[in-house]
Tab-separated table of C-alpha atoms and ligand atoms in Angstrom:
chain	number	residue	atom	x	y	z
C	1	UNK	CA	-2.960	-16.883	0.924
C	2	UNK	CA	-6.523	-15.637	0.762
C	3	UNK	CA	-8.942	-16.938	-1.838
C	4	UNK	CA	-10.070	-15.216	-5.045
C	5	UNK	CA	-13.666	-15.440	-6.235
C	6	UNK	CA	-15.140	-14.844	-9.664
C	7	UNK	CA	-18.433	-12.957	-9.972
C	8	UNK	CA	-19.868	-12.155	-13.423
C	9	UNK	CA	-16.433	-12.864	-14.928
C	10	UNK	CA	-14.786	-10.338	-12.557
C	11	UNK	CA	-12.191	-11.233	-9.944
C	12	UNK	CA	-13.471	-10.733	-6.397
C	13	UNK	CA	-11.458	-11.001	-3.215
C	14	UNK	CA	-11.901	-10.164	0.445
C	15	UNK	CA	-11.045	-6.496	-0.204
C	16	UNK	CA	-13.486	-6.344	-3.175
C	17	UNK	CA	-16.139	-7.597	-0.769
C	18	UNK	CA	-15.248	-4.869	1.733
C	19	UNK	CA	-15.328	-2.232	-1.040
C	20	UNK	CA	-18.744	-3.516	-2.188
C	21	UNK	CA	-19.924	-3.475	1.452
C	22	UNK	CA	-20.722	-7.196	1.326
C	23	UNK	CA	-18.676	-7.639	4.479
C	24	UNK	CA	-18.232	-5.008	7.192
C	25	UNK	CA	-15.197	-2.824	7.707
C	26	UNK	CA	-14.215	0.251	9.677
C	27	UNK	CA	-14.023	2.566	6.656
C	28	UNK	CA	-12.591	5.929	7.665
C	29	UNK	CA	-12.313	7.586	4.212
C	30	UNK	CA	-13.764	6.839	0.791
C	31	UNK	CA	-14.090	8.488	-2.617
C	32	UNK	CA	-14.734	7.323	-6.219
C	33	UNK	CA	-11.301	5.671	-6.457
C	34	UNK	CA	-10.309	4.342	-3.039
C	35	UNK	CA	-11.663	2.871	0.176
C	36	UNK	CA	-9.582	3.316	3.327
C	37	UNK	CA	-10.354	1.078	6.288
C	38	UNK	CA	-8.737	-0.013	9.529
C	39	UNK	CA	-6.547	-3.093	9.189
C	40	UNK	CA	-8.161	-5.893	11.162
C	41	UNK	CA	-4.816	-6.707	12.831
C	42	UNK	CA	-3.797	-3.151	13.918
C	43	UNK	CA	0.004	-3.532	13.825
C	44	UNK	CA	-0.092	-0.144	15.534
C	45	UNK	CA	-3.029	1.961	16.728
C	46	UNK	CA	-4.667	3.526	13.642
C	47	UNK	CA	-3.102	1.095	11.103
C	48	UNK	CA	-5.120	1.787	7.942
C	49	UNK	CA	-5.222	0.260	4.453
C	50	UNK	CA	-5.669	2.392	1.330
C	51	UNK	CA	-7.279	0.171	-1.305
C	52	UNK	CA	-8.157	1.071	-4.928
C	53	UNK	CA	-11.807	0.269	-5.706
C	54	UNK	CA	-10.773	-1.514	-8.899
C	55	UNK	CA	-9.305	-4.978	-8.266
C	56	UNK	CA	-5.642	-4.774	-9.270
C	57	UNK	CA	-3.130	-7.237	-7.912
C	58	UNK	CA	0.020	-5.300	-7.204
C	59	UNK	CA	2.079	-2.187	-7.887
C	60	UNK	CA	2.786	-3.303	-11.466
C	61	UNK	CA	-0.933	-3.390	-12.299
C	62	UNK	CA	-1.679	0.160	-11.142
C	63	UNK	CA	-2.627	2.783	-13.686
C	64	UNK	CA	-1.414	6.354	-13.348
C	65	UNK	CA	-4.729	7.785	-12.132
C	66	UNK	CA	-5.104	5.065	-9.475
C	67	UNK	CA	-1.520	5.609	-8.325
C	68	UNK	CA	-2.189	9.335	-7.962
C	69	UNK	CA	-5.427	8.768	-6.061
C	70	UNK	CA	-3.796	6.229	-3.705
C	71	UNK	CA	-1.025	8.666	-2.783
C	72	UNK	CA	-3.512	11.509	-2.328
C	73	UNK	CA	-5.623	9.304	-0.049
C	74	UNK	CA	-2.515	8.337	1.954
C	75	UNK	CA	-1.871	12.018	2.633
C	76	UNK	CA	-5.512	12.541	3.660
C	77	UNK	CA	-5.472	9.512	5.979
C	78	UNK	CA	-2.111	10.501	7.485
C	79	UNK	CA	-3.589	13.892	8.346
C	80	UNK	CA	-6.755	12.335	9.797
C	81	UNK	CA	-4.617	10.095	12.015
C	82	UNK	CA	-2.490	13.055	13.047
C	83	UNK	CA	-5.562	15.158	13.838
C	84	UNK	CA	-7.500	12.454	15.699
C	85	UNK	CA	-4.786	10.303	17.283
C	86	UNK	CA	-1.959	12.836	17.526
C	87	UNK	CA	0.402	10.627	15.496
C	88	UNK	CA	3.396	12.574	14.225
C	89	UNK	CA	5.352	9.627	12.766
C	90	UNK	CA	4.071	7.413	9.952
C	91	UNK	CA	5.345	4.679	7.635
C	92	UNK	CA	3.763	3.954	4.246
C	93	UNK	CA	4.252	0.346	3.168
C	94	UNK	CA	3.206	-1.735	0.195
C	95	UNK	CA	3.961	-5.434	-0.064
C	96	UNK	CA	3.823	-6.433	-3.745
C	97	UNK	CA	4.399	-10.122	-4.426
C	98	UNK	CA	4.926	-13.191	-2.306
C	99	UNK	CA	8.609	-12.591	-1.497
C	100	UNK	CA	7.620	-9.124	-0.289
C	101	UNK	CA	5.036	-10.670	2.027
C	102	UNK	CA	1.812	-9.817	0.174
C	103	UNK	CA	-1.006	-11.943	1.550
C	104	UNK	CA	-4.080	-10.240	0.069
C	105	UNK	CA	-3.729	-10.098	-3.704
C	106	UNK	CA	-5.559	-6.793	-4.139
C	107	UNK	CA	-3.133	-3.849	-4.062
C	108	UNK	CA	-3.106	-1.955	-0.763
C	109	UNK	CA	-0.950	0.643	0.902
C	110	UNK	CA	-0.467	0.301	4.653
C	111	UNK	CA	-0.503	3.548	6.636
C	112	UNK	CA	1.279	2.764	9.889
C	113	UNK	CA	1.336	5.334	12.675
C	114	UNK	CA	4.479	4.917	14.777
C	115	UNK	CA	4.801	5.194	18.540
C	116	UNK	CA	7.631	5.024	21.069
C	117	UNK	CA	8.559	1.360	21.670
C	118	UNK	CA	5.988	-0.067	19.246
C	119	UNK	CA	6.490	-3.584	17.896
C	120	UNK	CA	7.439	-2.711	14.313
C	121	UNK	CA	11.045	-3.224	13.249
C	122	UNK	CA	11.934	-2.539	9.608
C	123	UNK	CA	15.435	-3.925	9.828
C	124	UNK	CA	17.576	-2.719	6.924
C	125	UNK	CA	20.940	-4.286	6.218
C	126	UNK	CA	23.562	-1.533	6.296
C	127	UNK	CA	26.373	-2.076	3.751
C	128	UNK	CA	29.432	0.082	3.179
C	129	UNK	CA	28.818	2.047	-0.071
C	130	UNK	CA	30.297	0.258	-3.122
C	131	UNK	CA	30.610	2.947	-5.790
C	132	UNK	CA	31.650	0.523	-8.553
C	133	UNK	CA	28.412	-1.412	-8.010
C	134	UNK	CA	26.430	1.833	-7.734
C	135	UNK	CA	27.903	3.034	-11.072
C	136	UNK	CA	26.913	-0.265	-12.743
C	137	UNK	CA	23.435	-0.145	-11.265
C	138	UNK	CA	22.983	3.442	-12.314
C	139	UNK	CA	23.904	2.705	-15.961
C	140	UNK	CA	21.462	-0.190	-15.931
C	141	UNK	CA	18.610	1.858	-14.461
C	142	UNK	CA	19.201	5.198	-16.169
C	143	UNK	CA	16.088	6.333	-18.009
C	144	UNK	CA	15.108	9.666	-19.411
C	145	UNK	CA	12.126	10.837	-17.381
C	146	UNK	CA	9.854	10.591	-20.443
C	147	UNK	CA	10.817	6.969	-21.119
C	148	UNK	CA	10.199	6.090	-17.475
C	149	UNK	CA	6.811	7.826	-17.562
C	150	UNK	CA	5.820	5.633	-20.516
C	151	UNK	CA	6.208	2.484	-18.384
C	152	UNK	CA	2.835	3.098	-16.705
K	201	5GP	P1	-0.326	-7.756	3.208
K	201	5GP	O1	0.336	-8.792	4.065
K	201	5GP	O2	-0.984	-8.374	1.988
K	201	5GP	O3	0.526	-6.579	2.870
K	201	5GP	O4	-1.483	-7.153	4.131
K	201	5GP	C1	-2.755	-7.666	4.221
K	201	5GP	C2	-3.402	-7.000	5.399
K	201	5GP	O5	-4.809	-7.183	5.304
K	201	5GP	C3	-2.982	-7.579	6.743
K	201	5GP	O6	-2.374	-6.565	7.528
K	201	5GP	C4	-4.282	-8.103	7.349
K	201	5GP	O7	-4.359	-7.887	8.737
K	201	5GP	C5	-5.333	-7.332	6.591
K	201	5GP	N1	-6.600	-8.043	6.435
K	201	5GP	C6	-6.772	-9.326	5.982
K	201	5GP	N2	-8.074	-9.631	5.954
K	201	5GP	C7	-8.754	-8.523	6.379
K	201	5GP	C8	-10.144	-8.238	6.565
K	201	5GP	O8	-11.036	-9.065	6.331
K	201	5GP	N3	-10.453	-6.992	7.013
K	201	5GP	C9	-9.509	-6.048	7.290
K	201	5GP	N4	-9.923	-4.854	7.728
K	201	5GP	N5	-8.182	-6.288	7.133
K	201	5GP	C10	-7.814	-7.518	6.684
K	202	ZN	ZN1	-10.149	-7.464	-4.972
């Protein structure tokens, strides 16, 4: 896992340093809320990270405005990639938490253009539907929309 730094009492990490332009990046889109730069590893051609300028760790730390701006930026970046690279297929991915595979502890959304025979394989286990379990889950998760909105 990558290291966190403290500067003037504020948490700094490798992505904070990129946002502050202390280390270089291939930034392809930026506004007051987000910086979007090419992932150094390029899982596929055009693989881009959407990163909020404020250091927040994961999806649970995002405020509403940041969440809105991240999604807006993902749509912008997807269209840039479509326009410039001709990509018509895209995955959006966020890893939040260690079990989910997060390695940089500053929230980021991966924008992954997809190509014929690329190396990505999101293998999903396919179960037969179990409606008893689905009923139980649904009662556990049922919120009125207003109550759910109040969670962020
Ligand atoms: P995670 O595994 O946390 O979802 O994704 C972290 C991503 O950050 C990885 O895909 C990794 O390649 C990328 N990354 C790590 N360090 C750097 C860096 O210094 N610059 C850039 N552009 N990407 C980085
Ligand atoms: Zn950071």
